[in-house]
Amino acid sequence: MSDTERAAAAPVYTASHWGLYAVQNPNSADMQLTPYAGDADPTAIGLYLNHPDVEALRVRKPAVRKGWLAVRKGEPGTPRGSDEYLEIEWDEALNLVAEELQRVRSAHGNEAIYGGSYGWASAGRFHHAQSQIHRFLNGFGGYVRHVDSYSLGAARALMPYLVASMDELVASHTDWDTLAEHTQLFLSFGGVPAKNAQIAVGGTAEHRVRPGLAKMRQAGVRFINISPVRDDIDTGGEVEWWPIRPNTDTALLLALAHTLCVRNLHDTAFLNTHCVGFEVFEQYVLGQTDGQPKTPAWAAAITGLPAADIEQLALDLAANRSMINMAWALQRAHHGEQPFWALISVAAMLGQIGLPGGGFAVCYGAANLMGSPHRRLFGPTFDQGRNAVKAFIPVARIADMLLKPGESFTYQGATHTYPDIRLVYWAGGNPFHHHQDLARLTQAWQKPDTIIVHEQYWTPSAKMADIVLPASTTLERDDIFYATREPVIAAMKQVQAPVGEARDDYSIFADLAARLGFGDTFTEGLDATAWLTRLYDTWRDQLAARTDVTLPPFDTFWQQGIHTLPQTGERVVLLDAFRQDPVANPLRTASGRIEIFSKTIADFGLADCPGYACWREPHEWLGSPLVNQYPLHLISDQPKNKLHSQLDHSPHSRGDRINEREPIYLNAEDAQARGIEHGTLVRTFNARGSCLAAAVPSPDIRPGVVRLSTGAWFDPARIHADDGDAANVDTPVFDKHGNPNALTADVPASSFSQGCTAQTCLVEVERWQHAAPPVTAYTFTVAPPAVAPAAAATTPSGPSHTTTR
Ligand SMILES: Nc1nc2c(c(=O)[nH]1)N[C@H]1C(S)=C(S)[C@@H](COP(=O)(O)OP(=O)(O)OC[C@H]3O[C@@H](n4cnc5c(=O)[nH]c(N)nc54)[C@H](O)[C@@H]3O)O[C@H]1N2
Ligand SMILES: Nc1nc2c(c(=O)[nH]1)N[C@H]1C(S)=C(S)[C@@H](COP(=O)(O)OP(=O)(O)OC[C@H]3O[C@@H](n4cnc5c(=O)[nH]c(N)nc54)[C@H](O)[C@@H]3O)O[C@H]1N2
Ligand SMILES: [Mo]
C-alpha cells in the first residue's frame, strides 16, 4: 500500500465523553458513526450525535433576546425565560458582546463578570469550552471564577485534608483484574452503576465496568450493595441488597467502626504507622464524646437496617480481603463530607488500604476511568493564562452570589464576600440543568444586566440568556482525543460542515479578543489548526523528556487516526507505595498520613463539620418531622441514556419517556397507596416546586424513596401561556417534563465545602388530576433578522426557526 492509499483507507474518528467512534462516509449525507472496534462494550448514546431530531434544535444563527434589546433602548424589559429571540448577523452580535463586556468592565470592573461557566461541554483537548472561555476572560483582565464541581463539591474540598486530592485518587484506582484476583468481599455504597460508567471525562476507547464486574463475579467475590435502589449494580450474579434510608450511610459506617472497636478487630499497627487521630474518633464512636455509643442498634434505628446484620458485616469485613466502594452521590448531600470521612476511617481501621483488592474506592462506577489497567500519563494542555481577579465562589453557590452581593460565605475555614455580578458569560454548561432549586435560580438569573451563552442547541439555559452565540459541535471541528488511562489517542476529524452559522468557541473568542484589543495575546497568531499542531508537539516533547513514551510526528498521527500508547503491564494498586513505606512516600496531608482526625479542620471550629467523621442529621430526611408533609426521599441520579442534559432531545434519550414524560420510579406499595399505576401521570412536589413525570412502580426501590434521573430539559409552565391546568399549580415553579431540580434544595453540604446537595430532598407524589399540559422543552421561538431578508432566505429549511418547534 502506498502512503496515499493507506491514508485513504485509515478510518476517520471522532470522540465524545461516552466513546470513541469511527465515522463512515464523512462529509456526506450518508455519514454514519460506529463504535471503535476496540471497545468491547460500547454505548449507543453517541450514535445519535448527528440525528435529524438532534440537529433540529441547533442554534443556527446568533440570537438576541427582545426584552434585553428593549432595556438597552431604554424601554421596559421582560423577565428572562419569557420572551422571543431575534436573529442577528455575526458582526452585530460580536459587536454587542464586545460593547457590553467593555461597558461592564469600565463601569464595575472585572469583578462584575462571572465566567465560572461550569459544565461538561465536549470531549477534545483543544475545543474545550471552559478552557477557551477562561483564557479569553483572563486576557480581558480576569473574571470571578468557581472552585470545585457539582460532582464532588464536598469530597473535593475534604479529601486532600484526609488522604489525597480526588483527582489523584480517581486516577489511581486499583485495576479490575487485581480486584478479581484478590478481593473477597466487595461492599458498595450506591452500587457500581454501569450506566454511569458509559462516561469518562474526555472520552473512553473501551468500556470496562461490565466486563470487570463479571470477572469478579466469576472469581467468586461476594457483593453487598448498600443503596436505596437495587439495580444500581449488575454483576450478572447474586448481589445482596441492603435497602438503606438515603443519607444515613454515615450512621452505618460509624456502627461498623463501633463493632470493630469493641471486638478489637481494628488494625492498631496500621493505625499507628499510617494514620493520625484514631483516638479522637474512637472516643466519639464509643460515646465518650457525646454520651451516645454508635452501636449497631443505634444505627439500625437511623438506617432502617437490622442491627445484627450490621454487626456481622463488620466481622465479615475484618475477616476478608475487603474493598469498600462509595458512590459520589453520597457526598452530593447535606453533610456529604461525613460518609466519605467515615469511609476512610473504617477502611483505615481495617488496615487494608494499599493492599491488592482491599481498602476503599471513590468510586468504581462513577465513570469508566476507575479500574483501568492502563498506564497513567498526561495529556496536552491549552494554557488558560492568569486570572487577575481574586474573587471566586464554590460552584454551587451561584444563586446565592447573584442574590446576595456583598454578603459573606465561608469556605475551608476562611470567610469571603460575594461579588456584585453584572454580566454572566457561559460556554459549555447548562446551569438550568445542573443547579438545584431552579425556582430560586430563575429568580437569581434576573439580577445581572446581561447573560451571554455559547450553545449548540436551544437548551433551557440558552432560553434564559440575552445573547446566544451558536457553537459548533465536535463533528464540525478537528481535535485531539486523549483521556486519562485510556489505551489509545486519536485524531478527531471534522466530519461535517457546521450547521447554520455555528462557529467553534475558539474562533468566536478570537474575534471578540480582536475587537477588544487583545487578539494577539489570545491567539498568539495561530488558528485552530496551528494550535492543534502546537499542543501536540509540545506534549510530544514533554512525554519524551519525562517518560519513555515516544509519539509519532503530528502528520503521521493525523494520518493514522489512532495511536496505541505503550503499556508497562504493571498492576495498579491504590496507595500501595504509601502503604509500603509511609515515611519515604508520605501523603500530602498535614501529617503525611491518613487523617482520621484533622486538626486543621477541627481548628476551623465549624459545628457542621468538626475534625472527625460524625453523624449529623440532614436538614430533611426520612427521619425528620417534614415527612408528615413530604413522606418520600427523592434520589435524582445520573440518566442512563445521555450525559446530564446532553442529547436529551435524541431518540435514544426520549425512547425512555412515557407519554413524553421522564419516568419516576417508586416502590410498588407506595404507588398502590396513592392509586398510581405504571405510566400514571404524577405530580411530584414540595414547598420549593413541582414537576410532572410518569410513574413506574418497582420492587427494586426502597419504600419511601423515589428516583427521578436528571437531564429532562427544564420546561417550566408559564403562567400566562396556554398551559391550561398547569397555571393552577401553586408551587414557585412547575416543570412539565420531569426535571428533579424543580424540587431539590439549594442548601450547601456544610459551611466547610459549600458543596451541592441534590440528593437531600423530600417530596410527595400524587396523581395528576388535570389534562396533561403540552411538553414545550424542545420548543423555541426565534425570529429571523428584521433588516436582512436576503440572509433569511439562505437559512436552511426544515422545521423553520421562525416558529415554535
Ligand atoms: N438533581 C441533580 N442535579 C445534578 C446532579 C445530580 O446528581 N442531581 N448532578 C450534578 C453533576 S454531578 C453535574 S457534573 C452537573 C452537570 O451539568 P452540566 O455539565 O452543565 O450538564 P451538561 O448537560 O453536560 O451541559 C453541557 C452543555 O454544554 C453544551 N456544549 C457541549 N459542547 C459544547 C461546546 O463545544 N461549546 C459550547 N459552547 N457548548 C457545548 C451542551 O450542549 C450542554 O448544554 O449536573 C449536576 N446536577
Ligand atoms: N449515563 C451517564 N453516566 C454518567 C453521567 C450521566 O449524566 N449519564 N454523569 C457523570 C457524572 S458528571 C458524575 S459526577 C457521575 C456521578 O456518579 P454518582 O454520583 O456515583 O452517580 P449517581 O447515579 O448520582 O448515584 C449512584 C447511586 O447512588 C445511590 N444513592 C443516592 N443517594 C444515596 C444514599 O444516600 N445512600 C446510598 N447508599 N446510595 C445512594 C443512587 O441510588 C444511585 O444508584 O456519573 C457520571 N456518569
Ligand atoms: Mo458530575
Tab-separated table of C-alpha atoms and ligand atoms in Angstrom, residues 120 151 189-190 193 195-196 198-199 226-229 232 244 246-247 249 327-330 332 366 635 637-640 642-644 759, ligand 2:
chain	number	residue	atom	x	y	z
A	120	TRP	CA	-19.067	19.215	30.801
A	151	SER	CA	-19.941	16.101	41.016
A	189	PHE	CA	-22.483	2.203	48.901
A	190	GLY	CA	-24.582	3.260	45.924
A	193	PRO	CA	-23.857	1.675	38.014
A	195	LYS	CA	-24.980	3.237	33.154
A	196	ASN	CA	-22.690	5.847	34.727
A	198	GLN	CA	-20.583	4.708	29.951
A	199	ILE	CA	-18.907	8.042	30.530
A	226	ILE	CA	-25.978	-0.637	50.317
A	227	SER	CA	-28.398	1.516	48.368
A	228	PRO	CA	-31.979	2.716	48.279
A	229	VAL	CA	-32.007	1.248	44.767
A	232	ASP	CA	-27.504	0.112	40.510
A	244	ILE	CA	-30.743	1.770	53.355
A	246	PRO	CA	-30.953	7.679	51.882
A	247	ASN	CA	-28.359	9.949	53.515
A	249	ASP	CA	-24.750	5.789	55.415
A	327	ALA	CA	-20.707	6.412	45.006
A	328	TRP	CA	-20.147	10.142	44.630
A	329	ALA	CA	-23.881	10.620	45.082
A	330	LEU	CA	-23.435	10.108	48.836
A	332	ARG	CA	-23.847	15.252	46.978
A	366	ALA	CA	-18.951	6.932	38.778
A	635	ILE	CA	-32.959	10.407	44.572
A	637	ASP	CA	-29.300	10.086	39.864
A	638	GLN	CA	-27.455	10.308	36.544
A	639	PRO	CA	-29.539	9.444	33.476
A	640	LYS	CA	-28.754	6.208	31.663
A	642	LYS	CA	-27.490	10.572	27.983
A	643	LEU	CA	-24.869	12.667	29.727
A	644	HIS	CA	-26.694	15.080	32.010
A	759	GLN	CA	-29.612	14.026	46.994
B	2	LIG	N1	-25.038	7.713	31.729
B	2	LIG	C1	-24.494	8.696	32.469
B	2	LIG	N2	-23.381	8.447	33.198
B	2	LIG	C2	-22.837	9.432	33.969
B	2	LIG	C3	-23.365	10.737	33.984
B	2	LIG	C4	-24.550	10.975	33.204
B	2	LIG	O1	-25.101	12.085	33.194
B	2	LIG	N3	-25.075	9.942	32.465
B	2	LIG	N4	-22.772	11.725	34.738
B	2	LIG	C5	-21.390	11.528	35.145
B	2	LIG	C6	-21.050	12.446	36.229
B	2	LIG	S1	-20.809	14.077	35.854
B	2	LIG	C7	-20.872	12.059	37.510
B	2	LIG	S2	-20.443	13.196	38.688
B	2	LIG	C8	-21.034	10.656	37.895
B	2	LIG	C9	-21.844	10.559	39.189
B	2	LIG	O2	-21.711	9.335	39.757
B	2	LIG	P1	-22.562	9.015	41.071
B	2	LIG	O3	-22.706	10.220	41.895
B	2	LIG	O4	-21.924	7.850	41.717
B	2	LIG	O5	-23.948	8.590	40.386
B	2	LIG	P2	-25.498	8.663	40.752
B	2	LIG	O6	-26.168	7.992	39.598
B	2	LIG	O7	-25.930	10.031	41.093
B	2	LIG	O8	-25.659	7.796	42.055
B	2	LIG	C10	-25.169	6.478	42.169
B	2	LIG	C11	-26.063	5.681	43.062
B	2	LIG	O9	-26.041	6.179	44.395
B	2	LIG	C12	-27.271	5.857	45.005
B	2	LIG	N5	-27.532	6.764	46.117
B	2	LIG	C13	-28.043	8.008	46.065
B	2	LIG	N6	-28.137	8.524	47.324
B	2	LIG	C14	-27.692	7.567	48.160
B	2	LIG	C15	-27.553	7.479	49.582
B	2	LIG	O10	-27.834	8.409	50.331
B	2	LIG	N7	-27.016	6.330	50.064
B	2	LIG	C16	-26.666	5.281	49.281
B	2	LIG	N8	-26.139	4.201	49.854
B	2	LIG	N9	-26.820	5.332	47.951
B	2	LIG	C17	-27.313	6.457	47.400
B	2	LIG	C18	-28.303	6.005	43.913
B	2	LIG	O11	-29.347	5.084	44.132
B	2	LIG	C19	-27.526	5.718	42.645
B	2	LIG	O12	-27.879	4.479	42.088
B	2	LIG	O13	-21.698	9.910	36.881
B	2	LIG	C20	-21.130	10.099	35.585
B	2	LIG	N10	-21.731	9.140	34.688
